[in-house]
Short mmCIF file of N, CA and C in Angstrom, two decimals:
data_model
loop_
_atom_site.label_atom_id
_atom_site.label_comp_id
_atom_site.label_asym_id
_atom_site.label_seq_id
_atom_site.Cartn_x
_atom_site.Cartn_y
_atom_site.Cartn_z
N LYS A 17 0.87 -1.26 -0.02
CA LYS A 17 0.02 -0.06 -0.10
C LYS A 17 0.93 1.18 -0.15
N ALA A 18 0.48 2.34 -0.83
CA ALA A 18 1.30 3.31 -1.05
C ALA A 18 1.15 4.27 0.25
N PRO A 19 2.30 4.86 0.77
CA PRO A 19 2.12 5.93 1.70
C PRO A 19 1.39 7.09 1.34
N THR A 20 0.85 7.87 2.39
CA THR A 20 0.40 9.35 1.96
C THR A 20 1.29 10.06 1.79
N ILE A 21 1.46 10.90 0.70
CA ILE A 21 2.50 11.88 0.60
C ILE A 21 1.89 13.36 1.02
N ASP A 22 2.12 13.28 2.40
CA ASP A 22 1.66 14.75 2.83
C ASP A 22 2.45 15.49 3.60
N GLY A 23 3.74 15.14 3.62
CA GLY A 23 4.99 15.93 4.35
C GLY A 23 4.73 15.59 5.78
N LYS A 24 4.24 14.63 6.32
CA LYS A 24 4.28 14.01 7.73
C LYS A 24 4.62 12.58 7.58
N ILE A 25 5.77 12.27 8.17
CA ILE A 25 6.22 10.77 8.04
C ILE A 25 5.40 10.20 9.17
N SER A 26 4.70 9.12 8.74
CA SER A 26 4.01 8.34 9.97
C SER A 26 4.63 7.00 9.67
N VAL A 27 5.21 6.09 10.81
CA VAL A 27 5.69 5.01 10.49
C VAL A 27 4.57 3.94 10.05
N ASP A 28 3.17 4.07 10.37
CA ASP A 28 2.23 3.17 10.14
C ASP A 28 2.01 3.07 8.79
N GLU A 29 2.38 4.29 7.85
CA GLU A 29 2.07 4.38 6.62
C GLU A 29 3.26 3.70 5.82
N TRP A 30 4.24 3.33 6.38
CA TRP A 30 5.55 2.71 5.66
C TRP A 30 5.87 1.39 6.25
N PRO A 31 4.88 0.44 6.59
CA PRO A 31 5.21 -0.60 7.24
C PRO A 31 6.05 -1.69 6.47
N VAL A 32 6.15 -1.73 5.05
CA VAL A 32 6.91 -2.56 4.43
C VAL A 32 7.84 -1.83 3.61
N CYS A 33 8.92 -1.40 4.18
CA CYS A 33 10.07 -0.76 3.35
C CYS A 33 11.14 -0.80 4.12
N ALA A 34 12.33 -0.40 3.79
CA ALA A 34 13.78 -0.28 4.30
C ALA A 34 13.81 0.96 4.99
N GLY A 35 14.30 0.89 6.22
CA GLY A 35 14.57 2.01 7.04
C GLY A 35 16.11 2.18 7.51
N PHE A 36 16.52 3.48 7.53
CA PHE A 36 17.85 3.79 7.77
C PHE A 36 17.99 4.73 8.71
N GLU A 37 18.72 4.78 9.73
CA GLU A 37 19.14 5.71 10.82
C GLU A 37 20.64 6.40 10.44
N GLY A 38 20.67 7.59 10.28
CA GLY A 38 21.96 8.22 10.06
C GLY A 38 22.35 8.34 8.67
N PHE A 39 22.90 9.40 8.24
CA PHE A 39 23.56 9.80 6.95
C PHE A 39 24.83 9.66 7.18
N GLN A 40 25.79 9.66 6.17
CA GLN A 40 27.21 9.79 6.46
C GLN A 40 27.99 10.48 5.48
N PHE A 41 29.17 10.81 5.67
CA PHE A 41 30.15 11.65 4.76
C PHE A 41 31.56 10.94 4.96
N ARG A 42 31.86 10.58 3.72
CA ARG A 42 33.43 9.98 3.77
C ARG A 42 33.56 8.78 4.69
N GLY A 43 32.51 8.05 4.86
CA GLY A 43 32.53 7.01 5.68
C GLY A 43 32.37 7.09 7.17
N SER A 44 31.97 8.36 7.56
CA SER A 44 31.60 8.88 9.05
C SER A 44 30.28 9.24 9.14
N LEU A 45 29.65 8.51 10.02
CA LEU A 45 28.21 8.82 10.41
C LEU A 45 28.12 10.42 10.93
N GLN A 46 27.40 11.16 10.38
CA GLN A 46 27.26 12.54 10.71
C GLN A 46 26.42 12.83 12.00
N GLN A 47 26.73 13.77 12.83
CA GLN A 47 26.17 14.03 14.05
C GLN A 47 24.77 14.53 13.99
N ARG A 48 24.40 15.41 12.77
CA ARG A 48 23.09 15.91 12.79
C ARG A 48 22.27 14.70 12.36
N ARG A 49 21.21 14.74 12.81
CA ARG A 49 20.20 13.44 12.85
C ARG A 49 19.46 13.42 11.36
N ALA A 50 19.38 12.37 10.71
CA ALA A 50 18.69 12.17 9.50
C ALA A 50 18.40 10.74 9.39
N SER A 51 17.22 10.46 9.07
CA SER A 51 16.75 9.04 8.81
C SER A 51 15.81 8.94 7.66
N ALA A 52 15.78 7.73 6.86
CA ALA A 52 15.27 7.70 5.47
C ALA A 52 14.28 6.31 5.53
N LEU A 53 13.50 6.43 4.65
CA LEU A 53 12.59 5.18 4.18
C LEU A 53 12.60 5.07 2.91
N VAL A 54 12.63 3.68 2.41
CA VAL A 54 12.70 3.61 0.92
C VAL A 54 11.55 2.31 0.74
N GLY A 55 10.58 2.14 -0.05
CA GLY A 55 9.64 1.48 -0.49
C GLY A 55 9.12 1.50 -1.84
N ALA A 56 8.56 0.48 -2.26
CA ALA A 56 7.63 0.75 -3.60
C ALA A 56 6.60 -0.17 -3.59
N ASP A 57 5.75 0.31 -4.80
CA ASP A 57 4.46 -0.60 -5.16
C ASP A 57 5.19 -0.97 -6.85
N GLU A 58 4.36 -1.60 -7.60
CA GLU A 58 4.78 -1.93 -8.78
C GLU A 58 5.26 -0.73 -9.64
N LYS A 59 4.49 0.51 -9.56
CA LYS A 59 4.76 1.49 -10.44
C LYS A 59 5.31 2.74 -9.84
N HIS A 60 5.63 2.76 -8.55
CA HIS A 60 6.44 3.80 -7.90
C HIS A 60 7.34 3.44 -6.88
N ILE A 61 8.47 4.23 -6.76
CA ILE A 61 9.37 4.24 -5.84
C ILE A 61 8.96 5.14 -4.64
N PHE A 62 8.89 4.86 -3.43
CA PHE A 62 8.67 5.96 -2.41
C PHE A 62 9.92 6.16 -1.52
N VAL A 63 10.01 7.48 -1.30
CA VAL A 63 11.24 7.70 -0.48
C VAL A 63 10.62 8.82 0.82
N ALA A 64 11.32 8.64 1.79
CA ALA A 64 11.02 9.71 2.85
C ALA A 64 12.29 9.92 3.60
N ILE A 65 12.51 11.27 3.96
CA ILE A 65 13.62 11.59 4.48
C ILE A 65 13.22 12.46 5.82
N ARG A 66 13.74 12.28 7.04
CA ARG A 66 13.50 12.94 8.29
C ARG A 66 14.78 13.55 8.71
N SER A 67 14.94 14.89 8.67
CA SER A 67 16.07 15.45 9.03
C SER A 67 16.00 16.49 10.23
N GLN A 68 17.00 16.66 11.02
CA GLN A 68 17.24 17.48 11.96
C GLN A 68 17.19 19.21 11.52
N LEU A 69 16.24 19.90 12.30
CA LEU A 69 16.30 21.23 11.88
C LEU A 69 17.45 21.98 12.58
N PRO A 70 17.86 23.10 12.38
CA PRO A 70 18.94 23.89 12.93
C PRO A 70 18.83 23.72 14.47
N ASP A 71 19.57 23.87 15.09
CA ASP A 71 19.55 24.09 16.65
C ASP A 71 19.31 25.71 16.99
N GLU A 72 19.79 26.38 16.23
CA GLU A 72 19.48 27.66 16.41
C GLU A 72 19.16 28.41 15.06
N GLY A 73 18.24 29.25 15.17
CA GLY A 73 17.86 29.98 13.63
C GLY A 73 16.78 29.07 13.10
N GLN A 74 16.77 29.66 11.87
CA GLN A 74 15.69 28.96 10.78
C GLN A 74 16.31 28.20 9.83
N ILE A 75 15.92 27.18 9.24
CA ILE A 75 16.10 26.37 7.98
C ILE A 75 16.30 27.51 7.01
N LEU A 76 17.51 27.29 6.33
CA LEU A 76 17.77 28.30 5.22
C LEU A 76 16.90 27.60 3.83
N ALA A 77 16.09 28.81 3.32
CA ALA A 77 15.21 28.61 2.26
C ALA A 77 15.12 29.90 1.51
N ASN A 78 16.05 30.33 1.01
CA ASN A 78 16.09 31.61 0.22
C ASN A 78 15.54 31.57 -1.34
N ILE A 79 15.70 30.30 -2.04
CA ILE A 79 15.38 30.14 -3.39
C ILE A 79 13.88 30.05 -3.31
N LYS A 80 13.15 30.78 -3.97
CA LYS A 80 11.64 30.98 -3.98
C LYS A 80 10.96 30.36 -5.24
N LYS A 81 11.98 30.01 -6.34
CA LYS A 81 11.35 29.62 -7.62
C LYS A 81 12.27 28.41 -7.82
N ASP A 82 11.69 27.61 -8.87
CA ASP A 82 12.32 26.50 -9.14
C ASP A 82 13.87 26.64 -9.89
N SER A 83 14.64 26.09 -9.22
CA SER A 83 16.27 26.32 -9.73
C SER A 83 17.14 25.35 -8.88
N LEU A 84 18.01 24.78 -9.72
CA LEU A 84 18.88 23.88 -9.02
C LEU A 84 19.87 24.61 -8.07
N LYS A 85 19.71 26.06 -8.02
CA LYS A 85 20.44 26.89 -7.01
C LYS A 85 19.85 26.55 -5.66
N ALA A 86 18.80 25.87 -5.49
CA ALA A 86 18.33 25.44 -4.19
C ALA A 86 19.60 24.64 -3.42
N VAL A 87 20.59 24.26 -4.10
CA VAL A 87 21.47 23.46 -3.40
C VAL A 87 22.21 24.52 -2.50
N HIS A 88 22.02 25.69 -2.57
CA HIS A 88 22.62 26.64 -1.68
C HIS A 88 21.88 27.06 -0.48
N ASP A 89 20.56 26.47 -0.48
CA ASP A 89 19.71 26.36 0.67
C ASP A 89 20.09 24.99 1.63
N ASP A 90 19.52 25.04 2.68
CA ASP A 90 19.16 23.55 3.25
C ASP A 90 18.44 22.81 2.19
N SER A 91 18.86 21.82 1.60
CA SER A 91 18.10 21.05 0.58
C SER A 91 18.36 19.36 0.77
N LEU A 92 17.32 18.83 0.04
CA LEU A 92 17.71 17.43 -0.04
C LEU A 92 17.81 16.95 -1.65
N GLU A 93 18.58 15.89 -1.70
CA GLU A 93 18.60 15.33 -3.21
C GLU A 93 18.31 13.88 -3.14
N VAL A 94 17.50 13.47 -4.21
CA VAL A 94 17.03 12.16 -4.42
C VAL A 94 17.64 11.58 -5.70
N TYR A 95 18.47 10.56 -5.72
CA TYR A 95 19.04 10.03 -6.86
C TYR A 95 18.46 8.80 -7.19
N VAL A 96 17.91 8.43 -8.40
CA VAL A 96 17.38 6.96 -8.82
C VAL A 96 18.18 6.51 -10.02
N ASN A 97 18.79 5.52 -10.00
CA ASN A 97 19.28 4.72 -10.92
C ASN A 97 18.60 3.47 -11.46
N PRO A 98 17.80 3.30 -12.70
CA PRO A 98 17.02 2.17 -13.00
C PRO A 98 17.84 0.89 -13.29
N THR A 99 18.96 1.11 -13.77
CA THR A 99 19.93 0.07 -14.39
C THR A 99 21.19 0.41 -13.84
N PRO A 100 21.55 0.14 -12.55
CA PRO A 100 22.79 0.38 -11.94
C PRO A 100 24.02 -0.62 -12.49
N ASP A 101 23.73 -1.70 -13.11
CA ASP A 101 24.67 -2.65 -13.43
C ASP A 101 24.90 -2.51 -15.04
N ALA A 102 24.18 -1.66 -15.61
CA ALA A 102 24.57 -1.52 -17.20
C ALA A 102 25.56 -0.75 -17.49
N ALA A 103 26.22 -0.86 -18.55
CA ALA A 103 27.46 -0.12 -19.06
C ALA A 103 27.07 1.39 -19.40
N THR A 104 25.72 1.78 -19.81
CA THR A 104 25.52 2.96 -19.94
C THR A 104 24.13 3.02 -19.06
N ARG A 105 24.22 4.20 -18.22
CA ARG A 105 23.04 4.32 -17.33
C ARG A 105 22.88 5.90 -17.10
N VAL A 106 21.78 6.00 -16.33
CA VAL A 106 21.43 7.61 -15.92
C VAL A 106 21.08 7.58 -14.59
N ASP A 107 21.52 8.37 -13.82
CA ASP A 107 21.17 8.86 -12.37
C ASP A 107 20.13 10.12 -12.59
N TYR A 108 18.72 9.78 -12.17
CA TYR A 108 17.93 10.80 -12.32
C TYR A 108 17.96 11.53 -10.95
N GLN A 109 18.12 12.87 -10.90
CA GLN A 109 18.22 13.59 -9.73
C GLN A 109 17.12 14.60 -9.43
N LEU A 110 16.56 14.72 -8.36
CA LEU A 110 15.72 15.50 -7.67
C LEU A 110 16.34 16.33 -6.58
N LEU A 111 16.36 17.71 -6.68
CA LEU A 111 16.97 18.52 -5.82
C LEU A 111 16.05 19.64 -5.20
N MET A 112 15.55 19.59 -3.96
CA MET A 112 14.69 20.33 -3.39
C MET A 112 14.93 21.07 -2.01
N ASN A 113 14.46 22.33 -1.87
CA ASN A 113 14.68 23.03 -0.52
C ASN A 113 13.41 22.73 0.12
N SER A 114 13.30 23.25 1.39
CA SER A 114 12.00 22.98 2.24
C SER A 114 10.65 23.59 1.67
N LEU A 115 10.86 24.43 0.79
CA LEU A 115 9.65 25.06 0.21
C LEU A 115 9.10 24.39 -0.85
N GLY A 116 10.02 23.35 -1.41
CA GLY A 116 9.53 22.47 -2.70
C GLY A 116 10.08 23.27 -3.85
N LYS A 117 11.10 23.94 -3.73
CA LYS A 117 11.50 24.74 -4.73
C LYS A 117 12.99 24.21 -4.90
N GLY A 118 13.26 23.85 -6.36
CA GLY A 118 14.51 23.35 -6.76
C GLY A 118 14.45 22.80 -8.37
N GLY A 119 15.03 21.71 -8.57
CA GLY A 119 14.94 21.21 -9.87
C GLY A 119 15.31 19.75 -10.20
N TYR A 120 15.28 19.40 -11.33
CA TYR A 120 15.86 18.17 -11.85
C TYR A 120 16.94 18.06 -12.62
N ASN A 121 17.60 16.88 -12.65
CA ASN A 121 18.86 16.81 -13.39
C ASN A 121 19.11 15.29 -13.67
N VAL A 122 19.77 15.04 -14.78
CA VAL A 122 20.28 13.83 -15.24
C VAL A 122 21.94 13.79 -15.15
N HIS A 123 22.36 12.67 -14.72
CA HIS A 123 23.74 12.47 -14.64
C HIS A 123 23.96 11.11 -15.78
N LEU A 124 24.51 11.29 -16.82
CA LEU A 124 24.64 10.50 -18.15
C LEU A 124 26.21 9.68 -17.63
N LEU A 125 26.06 8.36 -17.63
CA LEU A 125 27.17 7.59 -17.46
C LEU A 125 27.41 6.54 -18.66
N GLY A 126 28.74 6.58 -18.95
CA GLY A 126 28.95 5.61 -20.13
C GLY A 126 28.32 5.83 -21.45
N GLY A 127 28.11 7.11 -21.81
CA GLY A 127 27.59 7.58 -23.09
C GLY A 127 26.17 7.42 -23.09
N ALA A 128 25.45 7.18 -22.11
CA ALA A 128 23.86 7.08 -21.98
C ALA A 128 23.31 8.16 -22.46
N LYS A 129 21.97 8.00 -22.92
CA LYS A 129 21.19 9.04 -23.77
C LYS A 129 20.14 9.34 -22.70
N GLU A 130 19.86 10.76 -22.63
CA GLU A 130 18.45 11.00 -21.95
C GLU A 130 18.32 12.59 -22.14
N ASP A 131 16.99 13.01 -22.22
CA ASP A 131 16.90 14.41 -22.62
C ASP A 131 17.42 15.14 -21.44
N VAL A 132 18.32 16.19 -21.68
CA VAL A 132 19.00 16.86 -20.46
C VAL A 132 18.14 17.82 -19.91
N ALA A 133 17.07 18.22 -20.48
CA ALA A 133 15.89 18.97 -20.14
C ALA A 133 14.93 18.01 -19.34
N TRP A 134 15.03 16.91 -19.13
CA TRP A 134 14.16 16.04 -18.11
C TRP A 134 13.73 16.66 -16.97
N LYS A 135 12.37 16.44 -16.82
CA LYS A 135 11.75 16.70 -15.67
C LYS A 135 10.88 15.75 -14.98
N GLY A 136 11.15 15.29 -13.89
CA GLY A 136 10.49 14.12 -13.34
C GLY A 136 9.08 14.42 -12.79
N ASN A 137 8.77 15.74 -12.40
CA ASN A 137 7.60 15.76 -11.86
C ASN A 137 6.94 15.01 -10.75
N TRP A 138 7.97 14.53 -10.02
CA TRP A 138 7.78 13.64 -8.84
C TRP A 138 6.92 14.20 -7.80
N GLN A 139 5.94 13.57 -7.25
CA GLN A 139 4.90 14.16 -6.30
C GLN A 139 5.93 14.18 -5.04
N GLN A 140 5.58 15.53 -4.24
CA GLN A 140 6.45 15.49 -3.04
C GLN A 140 5.74 16.24 -2.07
N ALA A 141 6.13 16.34 -0.74
CA ALA A 141 5.44 17.15 0.29
C ALA A 141 6.45 17.22 1.30
N HIS A 142 6.44 18.42 1.85
CA HIS A 142 7.14 18.81 3.13
C HIS A 142 6.62 19.35 4.31
N GLY A 143 7.06 19.07 5.36
CA GLY A 143 6.61 19.44 6.62
C GLY A 143 7.51 19.75 7.70
N PHE A 144 7.14 20.29 8.69
CA PHE A 144 8.01 20.68 9.79
C PHE A 144 7.20 20.18 11.04
N HIS A 145 7.96 19.02 11.76
CA HIS A 145 7.16 18.28 12.85
C HIS A 145 8.14 17.92 13.85
N ASP A 146 8.28 18.36 15.29
CA ASP A 146 8.95 18.13 16.36
C ASP A 146 10.43 18.35 16.17
N GLY A 147 10.77 19.34 15.64
CA GLY A 147 12.30 19.69 15.34
C GLY A 147 12.85 18.94 14.13
N PHE A 148 11.83 18.32 13.27
CA PHE A 148 12.64 17.79 12.00
C PHE A 148 11.72 18.26 10.79
N TRP A 149 12.55 18.32 9.57
CA TRP A 149 12.12 18.54 8.26
C TRP A 149 11.67 17.10 7.83
N HIS A 150 10.27 16.96 7.40
CA HIS A 150 9.74 15.61 6.71
C HIS A 150 9.71 15.97 5.47
N PHE A 151 10.31 14.89 4.63
CA PHE A 151 10.17 14.97 3.23
C PHE A 151 9.41 13.80 2.77
N GLU A 152 8.52 13.59 1.97
CA GLU A 152 7.94 12.56 1.37
C GLU A 152 7.87 12.57 -0.29
N CYS A 153 8.18 11.52 -0.92
CA CYS A 153 8.27 11.55 -2.40
C CYS A 153 7.78 10.35 -3.13
N ALA A 154 6.88 10.59 -4.03
CA ALA A 154 6.48 9.39 -4.89
C ALA A 154 7.01 9.41 -6.23
N ILE A 155 7.90 8.67 -6.63
CA ILE A 155 8.54 8.68 -7.92
C ILE A 155 8.01 7.43 -9.03
N PRO A 156 7.40 8.07 -10.05
CA PRO A 156 6.80 7.07 -10.91
C PRO A 156 7.77 6.34 -11.94
N VAL A 157 7.92 5.35 -11.92
CA VAL A 157 8.82 4.59 -12.77
C VAL A 157 8.64 4.99 -14.29
N SER A 158 7.69 5.25 -14.75
CA SER A 158 7.45 5.76 -15.97
C SER A 158 7.83 7.18 -16.30
N SER A 159 8.33 8.08 -15.18
CA SER A 159 8.90 9.19 -15.38
C SER A 159 10.44 9.18 -15.83
N MET A 160 11.02 7.95 -15.81
CA MET A 160 12.31 7.97 -16.09
C MET A 160 12.55 6.86 -17.54
N GLY A 161 13.12 7.66 -18.44
CA GLY A 161 13.30 7.21 -19.81
C GLY A 161 13.98 5.86 -19.89
N THR A 162 14.94 5.64 -19.25
CA THR A 162 15.72 4.34 -19.23
C THR A 162 14.89 3.12 -18.39
N ALA A 163 13.88 3.57 -17.76
CA ALA A 163 13.00 2.60 -16.88
C ALA A 163 11.74 2.27 -17.79
N GLN A 164 11.46 2.73 -18.93
CA GLN A 164 10.05 2.72 -19.56
C GLN A 164 9.91 1.11 -19.76
N GLY A 165 8.66 0.72 -19.42
CA GLY A 165 8.21 -0.78 -19.71
C GLY A 165 8.58 -1.31 -18.16
N ARG A 166 9.04 -0.94 -17.45
CA ARG A 166 9.55 -1.81 -16.23
C ARG A 166 8.44 -1.54 -15.14
N LYS A 167 8.48 -2.51 -14.29
CA LYS A 167 8.01 -2.18 -12.81
C LYS A 167 8.95 -2.27 -11.80
N THR A 168 8.68 -1.84 -10.71
CA THR A 168 9.67 -1.63 -9.63
C THR A 168 10.24 -3.13 -9.38
N THR A 169 9.33 -4.02 -9.62
CA THR A 169 9.87 -5.37 -9.06
C THR A 169 10.58 -6.03 -10.20
N ASP A 170 11.05 -5.43 -11.33
CA ASP A 170 11.88 -5.94 -12.42
C ASP A 170 13.49 -5.53 -12.13
N GLY A 171 14.17 -6.28 -11.73
CA GLY A 171 15.51 -6.10 -11.53
C GLY A 171 16.01 -5.24 -10.27
N VAL A 172 17.02 -4.62 -10.42
CA VAL A 172 17.81 -3.85 -9.27
C VAL A 172 17.63 -2.49 -9.41
N TRP A 173 17.59 -1.69 -8.45
CA TRP A 173 17.41 -0.24 -8.51
C TRP A 173 18.42 0.46 -7.64
N ALA A 174 19.18 1.51 -7.92
CA ALA A 174 20.12 2.05 -7.12
C ALA A 174 19.37 3.45 -6.76
N VAL A 175 19.19 3.54 -5.39
CA VAL A 175 18.47 4.88 -4.91
C VAL A 175 19.63 5.55 -3.90
N ASN A 176 19.78 6.76 -3.69
CA ASN A 176 20.68 7.60 -2.87
C ASN A 176 19.98 8.78 -2.47
N LEU A 177 20.14 8.96 -1.14
CA LEU A 177 19.25 10.25 -0.58
C LEU A 177 20.39 11.04 0.19
N THR A 178 20.26 12.24 -0.10
CA THR A 178 21.31 13.34 0.42
C THR A 178 20.74 14.34 1.25
N ARG A 179 21.35 15.02 2.02
CA ARG A 179 21.09 16.10 2.73
C ARG A 179 22.00 17.43 2.79
N ASN A 180 21.72 18.55 2.14
CA ASN A 180 22.81 19.65 2.26
C ASN A 180 22.54 20.41 3.26
N TRP A 181 23.30 20.37 4.45
CA TRP A 181 23.00 21.28 5.58
C TRP A 181 23.68 22.42 5.56
N LYS A 182 23.13 23.66 6.22
CA LYS A 182 23.70 25.08 6.28
C LYS A 182 23.88 25.39 7.48
N SER A 183 24.75 26.35 7.91
CA SER A 183 24.79 26.95 9.27
C SER A 183 25.17 25.97 10.18
N PRO A 184 26.22 25.30 10.24
CA PRO A 184 27.42 25.34 9.25
C PRO A 184 26.99 24.50 8.01
N TRP A 185 27.80 24.54 7.21
CA TRP A 185 27.68 23.59 5.94
C TRP A 185 28.11 22.28 6.15
N GLN A 186 27.33 21.23 5.68
CA GLN A 186 27.82 19.88 5.81
C GLN A 186 26.94 19.27 4.83
N TRP A 187 27.55 18.09 4.36
CA TRP A 187 26.79 17.45 3.27
C TRP A 187 26.97 15.97 3.70
N SER A 188 25.68 15.19 3.57
CA SER A 188 25.69 13.85 3.99
C SER A 188 24.71 13.07 3.11
N SER A 189 24.88 11.79 3.32
CA SER A 189 24.03 10.88 2.24
C SER A 189 23.72 9.77 2.70
N LEU A 190 22.93 8.92 2.24
CA LEU A 190 22.70 7.58 2.80
C LEU A 190 23.75 6.37 2.48
N SER A 191 24.20 6.73 1.34
CA SER A 191 25.43 5.96 0.72
C SER A 191 26.68 6.39 1.36
N GLY A 192 26.83 7.46 1.45
CA GLY A 192 28.18 8.27 1.78
C GLY A 192 28.76 8.79 0.57
N GLY A 193 28.21 8.60 -0.51
CA GLY A 193 28.75 9.06 -1.82
C GLY A 193 27.70 10.07 -2.40
N TYR A 194 28.11 10.52 -3.60
CA TYR A 194 27.23 11.34 -4.54
C TYR A 194 26.34 10.48 -5.57
N ALA A 195 26.25 11.12 -6.68
CA ALA A 195 25.50 10.44 -7.66
C ALA A 195 26.17 8.96 -8.00
N ASN A 196 25.55 7.99 -8.54
CA ASN A 196 26.12 6.79 -8.91
C ASN A 196 26.72 6.07 -7.89
N THR A 197 26.15 6.21 -6.61
CA THR A 197 26.63 5.53 -5.41
C THR A 197 25.55 4.96 -4.61
N GLY A 198 24.36 4.78 -5.07
CA GLY A 198 23.28 4.64 -4.44
C GLY A 198 23.35 3.10 -3.80
N ASN A 199 22.51 3.12 -2.80
CA ASN A 199 22.22 1.63 -2.06
C ASN A 199 21.44 0.70 -3.25
N ARG A 200 21.57 -0.48 -3.18
CA ARG A 200 20.96 -1.19 -4.17
C ARG A 200 19.62 -1.88 -3.63
N PHE A 201 18.50 -1.58 -4.37
CA PHE A 201 17.31 -2.33 -3.85
C PHE A 201 16.71 -3.34 -4.96
N THR A 202 16.14 -4.40 -4.51
CA THR A 202 15.26 -5.30 -5.13
C THR A 202 13.89 -5.15 -4.65
N PHE A 203 12.96 -4.62 -5.23
CA PHE A 203 11.65 -4.65 -4.87
C PHE A 203 10.92 -5.89 -5.00
N VAL A 204 10.17 -6.34 -3.96
CA VAL A 204 9.21 -7.59 -4.20
C VAL A 204 7.92 -7.39 -3.81
N LYS A 205 6.95 -8.14 -4.35
CA LYS A 205 5.67 -7.93 -4.11
C LYS A 205 5.05 -8.43 -2.61
#
């Protein structure tokens, strides 16, 4: 059953998924708290990130229109690679600040082909609850060109989730690396 994408992570909505506590940088678990959930139905991959708000001051969210410049704010990144073992592959990226402003990008590897103006239009919601930024996202498999005709239960997927922290700056991710370093998932019914 798909979780409700409403910007409030409720564990009851994510009963059959993989859960992760802590994001890392260069092999070290970061002190600022972040957790993630990853799951799927046959047509969507679902991700949730719960990350600590600043101890002092406000979360940085200056970018008010869609732009990859949201990387200069407190922001999140979601990477999905439908074919991580292929010689040519694409990492599809969503980068968003807490206002839901940001953009999409593709990282082409091994001569892969994809429209560089690709827009995923992934459903997302943000909220602030109990000192944490809650982010939930539904990713339609059909939104990614290299995944056309696939279900989530067909083969392996790589998913990486990142958090760009400000005040002070820090970057951390689920896998410890950037694009093309996601954790591998095999989704089952």
